[in-house]
Amino acid sequence: MNPSPLDAKLDALVGGKTATALAKAFGMKTVGDLVGHFPRRYAKRGELTAVADVPLDENVSIVAEVLDVRSRPMRAKRGSILEVRLTDGSGGTITLTFFNQAWRERDLAPGSRGIFAGKVSRYRGTLQLAHPDYELFDDNDTGVDADSGAAMDAGMDAEAWAKQPLPLYAATSTFSSWQMAKTIALVLPTLSDLPDPLEGVLSDAERTERGLLPFVEALHLVHQPTEDLDWQRARDTLRFIEALVLQAALLERRAEARSHRATPRPAKLAGLLARFDAALPFTLTGDQQLVGDEIASDIAADIPMSRLVQGEVGSGKTLVALRAMLQVADTGGQAVLLAPTEVLAAQHLRSVERVLGAELCTLLAPTLITGQLPVAQKRAALLRAAAGQAHIVIGTHALLQDNVQFFDLGLVVIDEQHRFGVEQRHLLHAKAENVPHTLVLTATPIPRTVAMTAFGDLDVSVIRELPAGRAGITSHCVALAEHPGWMSRVWERVAEELALGRQAFVVCPAIDGATLEEDDGGAGGLSSAEGASSRRLSSAEGAYRNPESGFDTSTSLTTQPAGAPLSAVTEVLEQLRALPVLAGRRIEALHGRLSSDEKDSIMRAFADGAIDVVVATTVIEVGVDVPNASTMVVLDADRFGVSQLHQLRGRVGRGGVPGLALFVTDAEPDTVARERVEAVAATTDGFELARIDLELRSEGDVLGARQSGGRSGLRLLRVTRDGDLIAEARDIAAGILAADPGFVAHPALREAMTRRLDESERAFLDKN
Ligand code: ADP
Ligand code: MG
């Protein structure tokens, strides 16, 4: 096949200087990258909203003049907020806010005029557009930018000009929206012979019925519409293609994975698993039974299992995994359980030993392999793994090293999947003769459409039911905006719990006044769990700092720029130690700047009851089990994401002790920030929360840091809105794959899939 014009290098077409600027600002290299940079919004000159009557929560475009510009430091003392006041002479003013984009001050000098588009919000009585898109005019008199191509074409009448949608692109300091429009206009003519990925997928009649345009026409009209209908139909077409290409790629990869051979691990009638089940002091929940059966039949086959099990913390996922490990042991094989941290690996070992009981332990020899093991002990552990004597091996990423070998590795269980990427999975696969079965456990609730998009090549099982007899958890939103006095009541409540012999977590978003909890690097190129979880905080911020990511940032995490400084571990620690109600209590700090030894020893002391209160960052988020911890106070709760708050809360109320979660926030009522906190306080249903989360946040946040790093995410597709389309595309893709597994009759689709799964895309999909 001829090389596609989409793969043409940019420099030949747009000039070296522009190509370099595009590569630097957006990571673009090819024509495909460039024309895939779709406008984020379309403004119309003829339908401008007067500043005085912009409607709250709606997307507006206004033509206005910059009144003044002010830059000030952010409350976290890290980064800045740029506030730009606009007026259009209609009486009102509106403020543009940009986080950490002080460079825009140069652009937005007082007196400059332009078109500004964004979603209107209110903050402390002031109307604002957070991270609007804009295009500035050079010519103050006509509102026409002579350079930008926005000028009226000769022969175009004033009415048509006023009606023409003006595409607004995500822009940076080095590349403005109008430069983008101009550059795209240069390359569009090269695309006339581009094959259509929908060729042979839909008949002409089907295409017409759906109102889908030819691919090339859609690419033109999305960038150069003459009326609204143009870009709307273009987007529908491109969105359909995006869904189809993604699903076809995911399903093909699933088929590829299933084309390898695995060793079948059929269940045995009176084997170790049967013995284990008979001795179990409780009955499995219905969901555990169901998911257990799915896994049992998966691993009995010679097709490698790739299954994701999601379920709340404490829903019994690990138990389900352990039963699968026993089924593998029944065939003489070995299983590994990969945990994100040393603490969790050690905890898994202890609980596996406890649940198995002495006799099964002797037979299965559960063995720990971590980096911190003393040399002699490690050598013995490695030997047991290599000899096939250890049927259950539990460990951290140390398991991936070359010196770890297995006799007959049959099953890999990955706890908390997003901490391990596909590279790690492959390293483990390489240790088995046949491809081992893979089971991935996650406590993060994933709505169906997200699962289909981000995990489309895995089979997904869900455990919804919690084992009976859980003491449960009560959650409250402590709204300091209306009730500043409630803070002292929070600490009294903590003191009351401690007086009952229980323990408490206090969670802060920052380590000290100057440091947010950040990725602390992790070992050997793998992020530690702490790094991975805390990164979510910073990525959430990144989502609004960085409109270039291509996601709609208008509803992202914190639309509240001002207020008191963020609660920080070191400061809260001192405050609590000085509080009379907590006098005599042992209170310690835990955060990502401590060494892993220090963290471990604090967590261990807490688990042993030697510490009453741990003041921590999100490092405590991942699975650490302290049944006696009853209370969790989250300070500046609005700074955390919905699912993160939910995960944090999962740390308490785990045993027979009823849990109490207090989410403290100074977010104003009726703000998105406040709504998120209240939503988490209102329900403990993780799936409901995931749904709310999707509604309140943009997909960029939902699919997470994993996605926002590059241009590898979804473009026009939105998992909130496009669930039906994604499901339909999956059906169509499955039909094509069944009839034409090599996509021989669908070369254009094949090509689009390959492009979609270029290296960076693979990295993204694999990490999810
Ligand atoms: P998860 O991995 O989903 O957090 P675990 O498998 O670790 O959950 O189970 C949490 C706790 O509940 C463990 O102590 C486990 O032994 C117990 N457990 C698991 N399944 C049941 C059940 N069906 N009934 C009662 N207790 C259970
Ligand atoms: Mg678990």
PDB file of N, CA, C and O and ligand atoms in Angstrom, residues 282-285 288 312-319 354-355 467 470 654, ligand 1:
ATOM      1  N   PHE A 282     -16.716 -19.221  56.386  1.00  0.00           N
ATOM      2  CA  PHE A 282     -17.902 -18.470  55.952  1.00  0.00           C
ATOM      3  C   PHE A 282     -18.313 -18.999  54.580  1.00  0.00           C
ATOM      4  O   PHE A 282     -17.573 -19.747  53.949  1.00  0.00           O
ATOM      5  N   THR A 283     -19.483 -18.596  54.130  1.00  0.00           N
ATOM      6  CA  THR A 283     -19.869 -18.984  52.768  1.00  0.00           C
ATOM      7  C   THR A 283     -19.529 -17.854  51.819  1.00  0.00           C
ATOM      8  O   THR A 283     -19.546 -16.679  52.187  1.00  0.00           O
ATOM      9  N   LEU A 284     -19.203 -18.218  50.596  1.00  0.00           N
ATOM     10  CA  LEU A 284     -18.890 -17.205  49.589  1.00  0.00           C
ATOM     11  C   LEU A 284     -20.144 -16.395  49.281  1.00  0.00           C
ATOM     12  O   LEU A 284     -21.250 -16.922  49.320  1.00  0.00           O
ATOM     13  N   THR A 285     -19.941 -15.134  48.977  1.00  0.00           N
ATOM     14  CA  THR A 285     -21.090 -14.348  48.519  1.00  0.00           C
ATOM     15  C   THR A 285     -21.467 -14.830  47.114  1.00  0.00           C
ATOM     16  O   THR A 285     -20.668 -15.483  46.434  1.00  0.00           O
ATOM     17  N   GLN A 288     -18.990 -13.694  44.593  1.00  0.00           N
ATOM     18  CA  GLN A 288     -17.719 -14.424  44.674  1.00  0.00           C
ATOM     19  C   GLN A 288     -17.848 -15.784  43.989  1.00  0.00           C
ATOM     20  O   GLN A 288     -16.950 -16.232  43.284  1.00  0.00           O
ATOM     21  N   GLU A 312     -15.306  -3.539  45.398  1.00  0.00           N
ATOM     22  CA  GLU A 312     -14.939  -2.668  46.498  1.00  0.00           C
ATOM     23  C   GLU A 312     -13.848  -3.288  47.370  1.00  0.00           C
ATOM     24  O   GLU A 312     -13.739  -4.510  47.445  1.00  0.00           O
ATOM     25  N   VAL A 313     -13.132  -2.440  48.064  1.00  0.00           N
ATOM     26  CA  VAL A 313     -12.230  -2.920  49.102  1.00  0.00           C
ATOM     27  C   VAL A 313     -13.038  -3.782  50.071  1.00  0.00           C
ATOM     28  O   VAL A 313     -14.124  -3.381  50.482  1.00  0.00           O
ATOM     29  N   GLY A 314     -12.543  -4.972  50.359  1.00  0.00           N
ATOM     30  CA  GLY A 314     -13.237  -5.829  51.311  1.00  0.00           C
ATOM     31  C   GLY A 314     -14.338  -6.676  50.701  1.00  0.00           C
ATOM     32  O   GLY A 314     -15.039  -7.398  51.399  1.00  0.00           O
ATOM     33  N   SER A 315     -14.498  -6.607  49.382  1.00  0.00           N
ATOM     34  CA  SER A 315     -15.557  -7.395  48.754  1.00  0.00           C
ATOM     35  C   SER A 315     -15.148  -8.854  48.575  1.00  0.00           C
ATOM     36  O   SER A 315     -15.953  -9.685  48.186  1.00  0.00           O
ATOM     37  N   GLY A 316     -13.890  -9.147  48.861  1.00  0.00           N
ATOM     38  CA  GLY A 316     -13.444 -10.532  48.804  1.00  0.00           C
ATOM     39  C   GLY A 316     -12.768 -10.925  47.502  1.00  0.00           C
ATOM     40  O   GLY A 316     -12.775 -12.095  47.119  1.00  0.00           O
ATOM     41  N   LYS A 317     -12.131  -9.938  46.848  1.00  0.00           N
ATOM     42  CA  LYS A 317     -11.428 -10.225  45.598  1.00  0.00           C
ATOM     43  C   LYS A 317     -10.224 -11.124  45.832  1.00  0.00           C
ATOM     44  O   LYS A 317      -9.993 -12.074  45.089  1.00  0.00           O
ATOM     45  N   THR A 318      -9.468 -10.801  46.899  1.00  0.00           N
ATOM     46  CA  THR A 318      -8.251 -11.558  47.143  1.00  0.00           C
ATOM     47  C   THR A 318      -8.587 -13.021  47.417  1.00  0.00           C
ATOM     48  O   THR A 318      -7.870 -13.933  46.992  1.00  0.00           O
ATOM     49  N   LEU A 319      -9.702 -13.208  48.081  1.00  0.00           N
ATOM     50  CA  LEU A 319     -10.119 -14.579  48.364  1.00  0.00           C
ATOM     51  C   LEU A 319     -10.433 -15.320  47.062  1.00  0.00           C
ATOM     52  O   LEU A 319     -10.058 -16.481  46.881  1.00  0.00           O
ATOM     53  N   ARG A 354      -2.900 -17.156  57.066  1.00  0.00           N
ATOM     54  CA  ARG A 354      -3.958 -17.292  58.049  1.00  0.00           C
ATOM     55  C   ARG A 354      -5.165 -18.018  57.437  1.00  0.00           C
ATOM     56  O   ARG A 354      -5.709 -18.950  58.003  1.00  0.00           O
ATOM     57  N   VAL A 355      -5.566 -17.566  56.240  1.00  0.00           N
ATOM     58  CA  VAL A 355      -6.756 -18.136  55.608  1.00  0.00           C
ATOM     59  C   VAL A 355      -6.524 -19.595  55.208  1.00  0.00           C
ATOM     60  O   VAL A 355      -7.428 -20.429  55.301  1.00  0.00           O
ATOM     61  N   PRO A 467     -19.442  -9.056  51.735  1.00  0.00           N
ATOM     62  CA  PRO A 467     -19.762 -10.109  52.707  1.00  0.00           C
ATOM     63  C   PRO A 467     -20.634  -9.539  53.826  1.00  0.00           C
ATOM     64  O   PRO A 467     -20.478  -8.377  54.205  1.00  0.00           O
ATOM     65  N   ARG A 470     -20.490  -6.727  57.875  1.00  0.00           N
ATOM     66  CA  ARG A 470     -19.597  -5.569  57.946  1.00  0.00           C
ATOM     67  C   ARG A 470     -20.247  -4.491  58.809  1.00  0.00           C
ATOM     68  O   ARG A 470     -21.446  -4.241  58.700  1.00  0.00           O
ATOM     69  N   ARG A 654     -13.287  -1.524  58.340  1.00  0.00           N
ATOM     70  CA  ARG A 654     -13.002  -2.772  57.637  1.00  0.00           C
ATOM     71  C   ARG A 654     -13.277  -3.992  58.499  1.00  0.00           C
ATOM     72  O   ARG A 654     -13.523  -5.072  57.997  1.00  0.00           O
TER      73      ARG A 654
HETATM   74  P1  ADP B   1     -10.565  -7.496  48.896  1.00  0.00           P
HETATM   75  O1  ADP B   1      -9.347  -8.132  48.336  1.00  0.00           O
HETATM   76  O2  ADP B   1     -11.665  -7.371  47.900  1.00  0.00           O
HETATM   77  O3  ADP B   1     -10.291  -6.218  49.591  1.00  0.00           O
HETATM   78  P2  ADP B   1     -10.466  -9.733  50.671  1.00  0.00           P
HETATM   79  O4  ADP B   1     -10.532 -10.912  49.796  1.00  0.00           O
HETATM   80  O5  ADP B   1      -9.139  -9.345  51.211  1.00  0.00           O
HETATM   81  O6  ADP B   1     -11.160  -8.473  49.990  1.00  0.00           O
HETATM   82  O7  ADP B   1     -11.491  -9.952  51.845  1.00  0.00           O
HETATM   83  C1  ADP B   1     -11.589  -9.042  52.920  1.00  0.00           C
HETATM   84  C2  ADP B   1     -11.844  -9.796  54.195  1.00  0.00           C
HETATM   85  O8  ADP B   1     -13.130 -10.428  54.139  1.00  0.00           O
HETATM   86  C3  ADP B   1     -10.852 -10.915  54.417  1.00  0.00           C
HETATM   87  O9  ADP B   1     -10.576 -10.964  55.792  1.00  0.00           O
HETATM   88  C4  ADP B   1     -11.581 -12.158  53.962  1.00  0.00           C
HETATM   89  O10 ADP B   1     -11.145 -13.306  54.638  1.00  0.00           O
HETATM   90  C5  ADP B   1     -13.020 -11.821  54.309  1.00  0.00           C
HETATM   91  N1  ADP B   1     -13.992 -12.431  53.415  1.00  0.00           N
HETATM   92  C6  ADP B   1     -13.863 -12.662  52.096  1.00  0.00           C
HETATM   93  N2  ADP B   1     -14.960 -13.229  51.591  1.00  0.00           N
HETATM   94  C7  ADP B   1     -15.847 -13.358  52.638  1.00  0.00           C
HETATM   95  C8  ADP B   1     -17.177 -13.879  52.761  1.00  0.00           C
HETATM   96  N3  ADP B   1     -17.831 -14.380  51.721  1.00  0.00           N
HETATM   97  N4  ADP B   1     -17.752 -13.833  53.976  1.00  0.00           N
HETATM   98  C9  ADP B   1     -17.096 -13.311  55.038  1.00  0.00           C
HETATM   99  N5  ADP B   1     -15.847 -12.827  54.998  1.00  0.00           N
HETATM  100  C10 ADP B   1     -15.212 -12.836  53.795  1.00  0.00           C
END
